[in-house]
Amino acid sequence: MTTRHHSLAKNKIKFLMLEGIHAQGLDEIRRSGYQWIVTEAQAPPPEQLAEMIEDVHFLGIRSRTQLSAELLDRARKLTAIGCFCIGTDQVDLTEARRRGIPVFNAPYANTRSVAELVLAEIILLMRGIPARNAGAHRGQWLKSARGSHEVRGKTLGILGYGHIGSQLGILAEGLGMRVIYFDITAKLPLGNAEPRTSMEQVLEQADVVSIHVPDTARTRNMIDEQALARMQPGAHLINAARGRIVDIPALAAALRDGRLAGAAIDVFPAEPKGGDEVFESELRGMDNVLLTPHIGGSTQEAQQNIALDVAVKLVRYSDNGSTMGAVNFPEVSLPDHASARRIMHIHRNEPGVLQAVNGVISGASINIAAQYLQTLPDVGYVVMDLETDDAPALVRELDRIPATIRTRFLY
Ligand code: NAI
């Protein structure tokens, strides 16, 4: 693997922003002094992209651009990748790291959007609106108070009290709900929320259960027949987390039997890849179930937040070397480099590299004002603030260290 480095003035740094990234992100980059921004509304096919990224320093993509090792090899100047979305599966993260390229995303920019949708679903479910709405569309007039409840004073059970779960809890308390939750790690309760020591307790005590855990080996089919059987008769279930957490046939059975009064499901074990594929689910046609096409986090505001969040992370990495929030890279949070020269050295994490780096610097009789190091098993990232007037000479020396992947210094 050849060494790559760049130490450029801002007007020489090229951003390629694909897939119609929100204007707010582009504005943020421009405001930070970078004017060379090329935008593209679509995800170009791989052959075209391979040509487009040859001279690009920062690449912004969304979920449709696949970045393989072969493509990364063509991007010889690529310094960082911004995934302007939540997931990063579309990028070969390990291969990017091995080439010294951190990848950033915006994992929590749509927290509020999900929490608001779930809040609305709680009210709609507890009033029996899905079935009454379906009936009205067919000409039925289901005017009765049967099974219709205010949410005030009812108990909301939250499974997974992370970003979304805890925000939902606060919003639900605003409506007068009682909030209980279970999380596998100890979480500080917000407002008047009360932790429970097991998922079972939450299932047994809640009028409505909302799931906000990640997709892990432990959460897969976590809500199965036994779990559903623990829920109160007439309770409601909401899943806007991940599709494999709920056993859908078991849920369909509980709804059919009338043990559960209703459900709102946004995510499914198998989801259509695009608008032309048919959505198949055992829950289709059930009047008491709200079905939404994985749009819990899909709002204009979330798109803006994502754009801003990722743009800031790219700019911060370019301006100061900070890798906080990178999904594939040693995370280093850095103060501004006031007077000293900042040199960033990305290397294969082999014995003796740091010694070699320090050897180069002490060999040049340069004083190290500050040094920050983080490593992952395969890659290390060291940032140094040095009192030197000749950073380019030092970069050339550092590039000679065999384990060097990339060296960069800041203007
Ligand atoms: P987060 O990482 O902030 O919180 C997840 C919480 O679940 C953590 O506190 C964790 O300790 C806890 N947890 C993990 N395993 C658990 C278990 N077995 N039992 C109980 N608690 C457990 O995640 P965030 O941002 O709150 O997202 C929650 C879920 O929502 C994720 O699955 C995420 O993928 C999904 N999501 C769905 C969206 C949609 O469009 N429907 C949009 C955004 C997120």
Short mmCIF file of C-alpha atoms and ligand atoms in Angstrom, two decimals:
data_model
loop_
_atom_site.label_atom_id
_atom_site.label_comp_id
_atom_site.label_asym_id
_atom_site.label_seq_id
_atom_site.Cartn_x
_atom_site.Cartn_y
_atom_site.Cartn_z
CA MET A 1 0.00 0.00 0.00
CA THR A 2 1.41 3.36 -0.94
CA THR A 3 1.56 6.31 1.36
CA ARG A 4 -0.95 9.08 0.76
CA HIS A 5 -0.79 12.51 2.22
CA HIS A 6 -2.17 15.93 1.76
CA SER A 7 -1.21 19.23 3.27
CA LEU A 8 -3.20 21.65 1.24
CA ALA A 9 -4.66 25.10 1.47
CA LYS A 10 -8.45 25.01 1.75
CA ASN A 11 -9.04 26.14 -1.83
CA LYS A 12 -7.15 23.08 -3.07
CA ILE A 13 -9.32 20.64 -1.15
CA LYS A 14 -12.06 19.02 -3.18
CA PHE A 15 -15.34 17.79 -1.77
CA LEU A 16 -17.52 15.47 -3.87
CA MET A 17 -21.03 15.27 -2.48
CA LEU A 18 -23.27 12.59 -4.00
CA GLU A 19 -26.92 11.59 -3.76
CA GLY A 20 -28.36 15.06 -3.28
CA ILE A 21 -26.93 15.83 0.15
CA HIS A 22 -29.01 18.44 1.96
CA ALA A 23 -28.04 22.07 1.28
CA GLN A 24 -27.48 22.71 4.96
CA GLY A 25 -24.50 20.35 4.92
CA LEU A 26 -23.01 22.03 1.86
CA ASP A 27 -23.50 25.46 3.45
CA GLU A 28 -21.69 24.36 6.57
CA ILE A 29 -18.70 23.19 4.52
CA ARG A 30 -18.66 26.42 2.52
CA ARG A 31 -18.94 28.51 5.67
CA SER A 32 -15.87 26.74 6.97
CA GLY A 33 -13.86 28.06 4.04
CA TYR A 34 -14.03 25.19 1.56
CA GLN A 35 -15.28 26.39 -1.81
CA TRP A 36 -14.42 23.49 -4.10
CA ILE A 37 -17.58 21.41 -3.69
CA VAL A 38 -18.87 19.27 -6.53
CA THR A 39 -22.39 17.95 -6.11
CA GLU A 40 -24.29 15.16 -7.80
CA ALA A 41 -27.99 14.35 -7.37
CA GLN A 42 -27.62 10.60 -7.86
CA ALA A 43 -25.35 7.72 -6.90
CA PRO A 44 -23.15 7.28 -10.01
CA PRO A 45 -22.54 3.72 -11.26
CA PRO A 46 -19.23 2.23 -9.98
CA GLU A 47 -17.24 2.74 -13.21
CA GLN A 48 -18.19 6.40 -13.37
CA LEU A 49 -17.60 6.88 -9.65
CA ALA A 50 -14.12 5.31 -9.94
CA GLU A 51 -13.18 8.12 -12.32
CA MET A 52 -14.92 10.83 -10.35
CA ILE A 53 -13.16 10.11 -7.06
CA GLU A 54 -9.59 10.09 -8.36
CA ASP A 55 -8.85 13.67 -7.27
CA VAL A 56 -11.32 13.94 -4.38
CA HIS A 57 -10.23 14.63 -0.79
CA PHE A 58 -13.58 14.40 0.96
CA LEU A 59 -16.45 12.25 -0.25
CA GLY A 60 -20.05 12.60 0.93
CA ILE A 61 -22.49 9.79 0.20
CA ARG A 62 -25.83 8.48 1.38
CA SER A 63 -27.03 4.91 1.48
CA ARG A 64 -26.99 4.10 -2.22
CA THR A 65 -23.28 4.54 -2.98
CA GLN A 66 -21.33 1.34 -2.41
CA LEU A 67 -17.66 1.93 -1.58
CA SER A 68 -15.64 -1.25 -2.08
CA ALA A 69 -11.91 -1.80 -1.60
CA GLU A 70 -11.43 -1.56 -5.39
CA LEU A 71 -13.12 1.81 -5.52
CA LEU A 72 -11.11 3.07 -2.55
CA ASP A 73 -7.94 2.10 -4.41
CA ARG A 74 -8.92 4.52 -7.15
CA ALA A 75 -9.41 7.35 -4.66
CA ARG A 76 -5.75 8.07 -4.06
CA LYS A 77 -6.30 11.42 -2.38
CA LEU A 78 -9.32 10.48 -0.32
CA THR A 79 -8.92 11.75 3.23
CA ALA A 80 -12.31 11.04 4.81
CA ILE A 81 -15.78 9.77 3.94
CA GLY A 82 -19.02 11.22 5.26
CA CYS A 83 -22.06 8.93 5.22
CA PHE A 84 -24.91 11.44 5.32
CA CYS A 85 -27.23 8.86 6.83
CA ILE A 86 -27.47 6.56 9.85
CA GLY A 87 -25.99 3.29 8.57
CA THR A 88 -22.51 2.68 7.16
CA ASP A 89 -22.94 -0.82 5.70
CA GLN A 90 -22.45 0.58 2.20
CA VAL A 91 -18.77 1.28 2.92
CA ASP A 92 -16.05 -1.33 3.38
CA LEU A 93 -15.05 0.16 6.73
CA THR A 94 -12.04 -2.05 7.41
CA GLU A 95 -10.54 -1.40 4.00
CA ALA A 96 -11.13 2.32 4.44
CA ARG A 97 -9.32 2.25 7.79
CA ARG A 98 -6.43 0.27 6.29
CA ARG A 99 -6.05 3.09 3.77
CA GLY A 100 -6.09 5.69 6.53
CA ILE A 101 -9.60 6.95 5.75
CA PRO A 102 -11.97 7.65 8.64
CA VAL A 103 -15.70 7.26 7.97
CA PHE A 104 -18.23 9.49 9.71
CA ASN A 105 -22.02 9.22 9.99
CA ALA A 106 -24.91 10.70 11.98
CA PRO A 107 -26.24 7.93 14.19
CA TYR A 108 -28.51 10.02 16.40
CA ALA A 109 -29.66 12.88 14.17
CA ASN A 110 -33.18 11.44 13.84
CA THR A 111 -33.82 10.55 17.48
CA ARG A 112 -36.52 13.16 17.91
CA SER A 113 -38.34 12.11 14.73
CA VAL A 114 -38.70 8.54 15.96
CA ALA A 115 -39.78 9.61 19.45
CA GLU A 116 -42.48 11.91 18.05
CA LEU A 117 -43.91 9.24 15.76
CA VAL A 118 -44.06 6.72 18.59
CA LEU A 119 -45.78 9.26 20.82
CA ALA A 120 -48.46 9.76 18.18
CA GLU A 121 -48.85 6.00 17.79
CA ILE A 122 -49.35 5.55 21.52
CA ILE A 123 -52.32 7.92 21.41
CA LEU A 124 -53.76 6.46 18.21
CA LEU A 125 -53.47 2.87 19.48
CA MET A 126 -54.98 3.61 22.87
CA ARG A 127 -57.96 5.23 21.18
CA GLY A 128 -58.40 2.32 18.80
CA ILE A 129 -58.00 4.67 15.86
CA PRO A 130 -56.35 2.24 13.39
CA ALA A 131 -59.41 -0.04 13.33
CA ARG A 132 -61.91 2.85 13.32
CA ASN A 133 -60.01 4.52 10.47
CA ALA A 134 -59.91 1.28 8.47
CA GLY A 135 -63.63 0.79 9.09
CA ALA A 136 -64.52 4.31 7.98
CA HIS A 137 -62.60 3.78 4.73
CA ARG A 138 -64.89 0.83 4.07
CA GLY A 139 -68.01 2.81 4.97
CA GLN A 140 -68.36 1.51 8.53
CA TRP A 141 -69.27 3.90 11.34
CA LEU A 142 -67.61 2.43 14.44
CA LYS A 143 -68.77 5.14 16.82
CA SER A 144 -68.26 3.87 20.35
CA ALA A 145 -66.01 4.41 23.34
CA ARG A 146 -65.31 0.71 23.68
CA GLY A 147 -61.60 0.00 24.10
CA SER A 148 -60.86 3.71 23.76
CA HIS A 149 -58.64 5.25 26.44
CA GLU A 150 -56.86 8.43 27.32
CA VAL A 151 -53.12 7.95 27.72
CA ARG A 152 -53.06 10.11 30.84
CA GLY A 153 -52.20 7.98 33.86
CA LYS A 154 -51.41 4.90 31.75
CA THR A 155 -48.08 3.11 31.92
CA LEU A 156 -45.64 3.23 29.04
CA GLY A 157 -43.01 0.48 29.12
CA ILE A 158 -39.81 1.26 27.25
CA LEU A 159 -37.38 -1.51 26.29
CA GLY A 160 -33.98 0.07 25.62
CA TYR A 161 -33.55 3.43 27.34
CA GLY A 162 -31.01 4.95 24.96
CA HIS A 163 -31.25 8.07 22.82
CA ILE A 164 -34.75 7.38 21.52
CA GLY A 165 -36.17 5.51 24.51
CA SER A 166 -35.23 8.20 27.02
CA GLN A 167 -36.46 11.05 24.82
CA LEU A 168 -39.76 9.23 24.29
CA GLY A 169 -40.07 8.84 28.05
CA ILE A 170 -39.81 12.59 28.59
CA LEU A 171 -42.38 13.35 25.87
CA ALA A 172 -44.80 10.73 27.23
CA GLU A 173 -44.55 12.16 30.74
CA GLY A 174 -45.60 15.47 29.24
CA LEU A 175 -48.90 13.75 28.40
CA GLY A 176 -49.23 12.47 31.95
CA MET A 177 -48.07 8.91 31.31
CA ARG A 178 -46.19 6.88 33.85
CA VAL A 179 -42.92 5.64 32.38
CA ILE A 180 -41.07 2.45 33.27
CA TYR A 181 -38.11 1.03 31.38
CA PHE A 182 -35.62 -1.79 31.15
CA ASP A 183 -32.11 -1.44 29.78
CA ILE A 184 -29.22 -3.90 30.00
CA THR A 185 -26.90 -1.12 31.13
CA ALA A 186 -27.62 1.13 34.09
CA LYS A 187 -29.21 4.32 32.73
CA LEU A 188 -29.95 7.46 34.64
CA PRO A 189 -33.74 7.87 34.71
CA LEU A 190 -34.94 11.17 33.22
CA GLY A 191 -37.98 12.93 34.66
CA ASN A 192 -39.97 10.52 36.80
CA ALA A 193 -39.17 7.40 34.78
CA GLU A 194 -38.60 4.28 36.85
CA PRO A 195 -36.16 1.54 35.90
CA ARG A 196 -37.17 -2.11 36.15
CA THR A 197 -34.70 -4.93 36.63
CA SER A 198 -36.00 -7.16 33.87
CA MET A 199 -37.77 -6.98 30.54
CA GLU A 200 -40.46 -9.26 31.95
CA GLN A 201 -41.43 -6.72 34.61
CA VAL A 202 -41.91 -4.06 31.95
CA LEU A 203 -43.98 -6.40 29.78
CA GLU A 204 -46.20 -7.33 32.73
CA GLN A 205 -46.78 -3.81 34.03
CA ALA A 206 -47.19 -1.65 30.93
CA ASP A 207 -50.35 -0.67 29.02
CA VAL A 208 -48.22 -0.02 25.98
CA VAL A 209 -44.72 -1.37 25.31
CA SER A 210 -42.34 0.40 22.93
CA ILE A 211 -39.11 -1.21 21.75
CA HIS A 212 -35.93 0.86 21.34
CA VAL A 213 -33.08 -1.64 21.48
CA PRO A 214 -30.47 -2.27 18.77
CA ASP A 215 -30.39 -5.37 16.59
CA THR A 216 -28.04 -7.75 18.41
CA ALA A 217 -27.80 -11.51 18.93
CA ARG A 218 -29.54 -10.96 22.27
CA THR A 219 -32.41 -8.84 20.94
CA ARG A 220 -33.21 -11.00 17.91
CA ASN A 221 -36.71 -12.42 18.44
CA MET A 222 -36.58 -10.94 21.94
CA ILE A 223 -40.34 -10.36 21.69
CA ASP A 224 -41.48 -13.91 21.02
CA GLU A 225 -44.55 -15.92 22.02
CA GLN A 226 -43.50 -16.14 25.69
CA ALA A 227 -42.73 -12.44 25.92
CA LEU A 228 -46.05 -11.50 24.30
CA ALA A 229 -47.87 -13.83 26.70
CA ARG A 230 -46.55 -11.77 29.61
CA MET A 231 -48.14 -8.57 28.36
CA GLN A 232 -51.37 -7.38 29.92
CA PRO A 233 -54.57 -8.39 28.14
CA GLY A 234 -55.53 -5.56 25.83
CA ALA A 235 -52.04 -4.00 25.83
CA HIS A 236 -50.35 -2.52 22.76
CA LEU A 237 -46.92 -3.11 21.21
CA ILE A 238 -44.83 -0.64 19.20
CA ASN A 239 -41.67 -1.51 17.30
CA ALA A 240 -39.80 1.27 15.50
CA ALA A 241 -36.38 -0.20 16.30
CA ARG A 242 -35.27 -3.13 14.14
CA GLY A 243 -37.30 -5.72 12.29
CA ARG A 244 -35.83 -8.89 13.70
CA ILE A 245 -36.56 -8.03 17.34
CA VAL A 246 -40.23 -9.07 17.16
CA ASP A 247 -41.42 -12.53 16.12
CA ILE A 248 -44.06 -11.39 13.64
CA PRO A 249 -46.05 -14.66 13.40
CA ALA A 250 -46.28 -14.73 17.21
CA LEU A 251 -47.42 -11.09 17.25
CA ALA A 252 -50.00 -11.76 14.54
CA ALA A 253 -51.37 -14.67 16.60
CA ALA A 254 -51.63 -12.55 19.78
CA LEU A 255 -53.48 -9.83 17.84
CA ARG A 256 -55.81 -12.31 16.14
CA ASP A 257 -56.69 -13.91 19.49
CA GLY A 258 -57.45 -10.48 20.90
CA ARG A 259 -54.85 -10.87 23.66
CA LEU A 260 -53.20 -7.70 22.39
CA ALA A 261 -55.42 -4.79 21.39
CA GLY A 262 -53.17 -3.34 18.75
CA ALA A 263 -49.68 -2.73 17.44
CA ALA A 264 -47.68 -0.18 15.46
CA ILE A 265 -44.84 -1.65 13.45
CA ASP A 266 -42.36 0.40 11.40
CA VAL A 267 -39.63 -2.18 10.82
CA PHE A 268 -39.83 -5.73 9.52
CA PRO A 269 -37.62 -8.83 9.25
CA ALA A 270 -37.77 -8.49 5.46
CA GLU A 271 -38.36 -5.07 3.94
CA PRO A 272 -38.76 -4.17 0.25
CA LYS A 273 -35.58 -2.72 -1.23
CA GLY A 274 -37.46 -0.10 -3.21
CA GLY A 275 -40.83 1.30 -4.15
CA ASP A 276 -41.44 -1.26 -6.90
CA GLU A 277 -41.16 -4.28 -4.61
CA VAL A 278 -44.29 -5.54 -2.84
CA PHE A 279 -44.38 -5.37 0.94
CA GLU A 280 -45.27 -8.78 2.35
CA SER A 281 -46.20 -9.32 5.99
CA GLU A 282 -48.53 -11.46 8.01
CA LEU A 283 -49.73 -8.24 9.61
CA ARG A 284 -51.14 -6.89 6.36
CA GLY A 285 -54.92 -6.55 6.46
CA MET A 286 -55.16 -6.43 10.26
CA ASP A 287 -57.25 -3.37 11.10
CA ASN A 288 -55.80 -2.87 14.58
CA VAL A 289 -52.22 -2.63 13.33
CA LEU A 290 -50.53 0.55 12.15
CA LEU A 291 -48.01 -0.35 9.46
CA THR A 292 -45.42 2.17 8.33
CA PRO A 293 -42.60 1.64 5.81
CA HIS A 294 -39.53 2.16 8.06
CA ILE A 295 -40.02 5.91 8.24
CA GLY A 296 -39.60 6.40 11.98
CA GLY A 297 -36.61 8.66 11.43
CA SER A 298 -37.57 10.06 8.03
CA THR A 299 -38.34 13.76 8.34
CA GLN A 300 -37.02 16.94 6.75
CA GLU A 301 -35.65 17.99 10.12
CA ALA A 302 -33.76 14.74 10.53
CA GLN A 303 -32.30 15.17 7.03
CA GLN A 304 -31.08 18.63 8.01
CA ASN A 305 -29.64 17.40 11.29
CA ILE A 306 -27.85 14.58 9.51
CA ALA A 307 -26.38 16.94 6.93
CA LEU A 308 -25.13 19.34 9.55
CA ASP A 309 -23.81 16.67 11.89
CA VAL A 310 -21.73 14.89 9.21
CA ALA A 311 -20.55 18.13 7.57
CA VAL A 312 -19.25 19.36 10.93
CA LYS A 313 -17.41 16.09 11.51
CA LEU A 314 -15.72 16.26 8.07
CA VAL A 315 -14.72 19.89 8.56
CA ARG A 316 -13.39 19.20 12.04
CA TYR A 317 -11.26 16.34 10.74
CA SER A 318 -9.95 18.48 7.92
CA ASP A 319 -9.33 21.56 10.07
CA ASN A 320 -8.01 19.99 13.20
CA GLY A 321 -7.59 16.24 12.84
CA SER A 322 -10.30 15.26 15.31
CA THR A 323 -11.77 11.84 14.56
CA MET A 324 -14.52 11.90 17.20
CA GLY A 325 -17.59 10.14 15.84
CA ALA A 326 -15.65 8.08 13.26
CA VAL A 327 -17.11 4.57 13.02
CA ASN A 328 -13.99 2.77 11.78
CA PHE A 329 -11.09 4.74 13.19
CA PRO A 330 -9.20 5.44 16.42
CA GLU A 331 -11.13 8.32 18.01
CA VAL A 332 -9.03 11.33 18.95
CA SER A 333 -10.59 14.52 20.28
CA LEU A 334 -8.27 17.48 19.87
CA PRO A 335 -8.00 21.05 21.06
CA ASP A 336 -7.22 23.74 18.49
CA HIS A 337 -3.59 23.94 17.52
CA ALA A 338 -2.73 27.48 18.46
CA SER A 339 0.86 28.19 17.55
CA ALA A 340 2.47 24.83 16.89
CA ARG A 341 2.33 22.88 13.61
CA ARG A 342 -0.05 19.93 13.77
CA ILE A 343 1.11 16.76 12.08
CA MET A 344 -1.11 13.72 11.82
CA HIS A 345 0.36 10.32 11.26
CA ILE A 346 -1.74 7.28 10.45
CA HIS A 347 0.10 4.00 10.60
CA ARG A 348 -0.25 0.25 10.74
CA ASN A 349 -0.24 -0.65 14.41
CA GLU A 350 3.07 -2.53 14.51
CA PRO A 351 5.61 -2.66 17.34
CA GLY A 352 8.10 0.20 17.28
CA VAL A 353 6.14 2.67 15.11
CA LEU A 354 5.75 5.30 17.79
CA GLN A 355 9.40 4.96 18.66
CA ALA A 356 10.28 5.53 15.00
CA VAL A 357 7.97 8.58 14.84
CA ASN A 358 9.49 10.08 17.96
CA GLY A 359 12.94 9.21 16.65
CA VAL A 360 12.32 11.30 13.52
CA ILE A 361 11.20 14.24 15.60
CA SER A 362 13.92 14.14 18.20
CA GLY A 363 16.44 13.54 15.40
CA ALA A 364 15.39 16.91 13.98
CA SER A 365 15.67 18.47 17.45
CA ILE A 366 12.05 19.52 17.39
CA ASN A 367 10.08 20.10 20.55
CA ILE A 368 6.77 18.24 20.90
CA ALA A 369 4.19 20.63 22.39
CA ALA A 370 1.53 17.94 22.58
CA GLN A 371 0.97 14.42 21.37
CA TYR A 372 -2.26 12.41 21.15
CA LEU A 373 -2.41 8.72 20.29
CA GLN A 374 -5.22 6.25 19.80
CA THR A 375 -4.98 2.80 18.31
CA LEU A 376 -7.18 0.01 17.06
CA PRO A 377 -5.66 -3.47 16.66
CA ASP A 378 -4.65 -2.79 13.06
CA VAL A 379 -4.30 0.99 12.77
CA GLY A 380 -2.85 3.73 14.97
CA TYR A 381 -3.41 7.48 14.77
CA VAL A 382 -1.00 9.90 16.36
CA VAL A 383 -1.42 13.66 16.28
CA MET A 384 1.47 15.91 17.27
CA ASP A 385 1.74 19.62 17.82
CA LEU A 386 5.32 20.50 16.98
CA GLU A 387 7.41 23.60 17.17
CA THR A 388 8.85 23.52 13.67
CA ASP A 389 8.97 25.77 10.62
CA ASP A 390 9.61 22.96 8.22
CA ALA A 391 6.65 20.62 8.43
CA PRO A 392 7.02 19.36 4.83
CA ALA A 393 10.52 18.03 5.55
CA LEU A 394 9.25 16.27 8.62
CA VAL A 395 6.34 14.75 6.70
CA ARG A 396 8.79 13.39 4.14
CA GLU A 397 10.80 11.75 6.94
CA LEU A 398 7.69 10.31 8.59
CA ASP A 399 6.57 8.91 5.24
CA ARG A 400 9.78 6.86 5.14
CA ILE A 401 8.73 4.88 8.22
CA PRO A 402 7.62 1.57 6.68
CA ALA A 403 4.38 1.28 8.67
CA THR A 404 3.17 4.74 7.59
CA ILE A 405 -0.22 4.77 5.86
CA ARG A 406 -0.63 8.51 5.62
CA THR A 407 0.86 11.71 6.98
CA ARG A 408 -0.86 15.07 6.87
CA PHE A 409 -0.08 18.46 8.32
CA LEU A 410 -2.32 21.42 8.88
CA TYR A 411 -1.84 24.90 7.60
P1 NAI B 1 -29.14 3.75 21.49
O1 NAI B 1 -27.93 2.96 21.21
O2 NAI B 1 -29.03 5.15 21.92
O3 NAI B 1 -30.03 2.99 22.61
C1 NAI B 1 -30.24 1.60 22.62
C2 NAI B 1 -30.39 1.18 24.07
O4 NAI B 1 -30.77 -0.20 24.12
C3 NAI B 1 -29.09 1.30 24.86
O5 NAI B 1 -29.31 2.04 26.03
C4 NAI B 1 -28.73 -0.15 25.17
O6 NAI B 1 -28.05 -0.32 26.40
C5 NAI B 1 -30.08 -0.81 25.20
N1 NAI B 1 -30.07 -2.25 24.99
C6 NAI B 1 -29.28 -2.99 24.20
N2 NAI B 1 -29.63 -4.30 24.28
C7 NAI B 1 -30.68 -4.36 25.13
C8 NAI B 1 -31.47 -5.44 25.60
N3 NAI B 1 -31.27 -6.70 25.21
N4 NAI B 1 -32.47 -5.15 26.48
C9 NAI B 1 -32.67 -3.88 26.90
N5 NAI B 1 -31.95 -2.83 26.49
C10 NAI B 1 -30.96 -3.08 25.60
O7 NAI B 1 -30.04 3.62 20.18
P2 NAI B 1 -31.18 4.60 19.68
O8 NAI B 1 -30.61 5.66 18.85
O9 NAI B 1 -32.05 4.96 20.83
O10 NAI B 1 -31.98 3.62 18.69
C11 NAI B 1 -32.80 2.57 19.18
C12 NAI B 1 -33.27 1.70 18.03
O11 NAI B 1 -34.00 2.47 17.08
C13 NAI B 1 -32.13 1.06 17.25
O12 NAI B 1 -32.49 -0.28 16.95
C14 NAI B 1 -32.09 1.85 15.97
O13 NAI B 1 -31.57 1.09 14.91
C15 NAI B 1 -33.56 2.15 15.77
N6 NAI B 1 -33.86 3.29 14.88
C16 NAI B 1 -34.92 3.17 14.02
C17 NAI B 1 -35.27 4.20 13.15
C18 NAI B 1 -36.43 4.06 12.24
O14 NAI B 1 -36.47 4.70 11.19
N7 NAI B 1 -37.43 3.29 12.57
C19 NAI B 1 -34.50 5.44 13.14
C20 NAI B 1 -33.46 5.52 14.15
C21 NAI B 1 -33.15 4.46 14.97
#
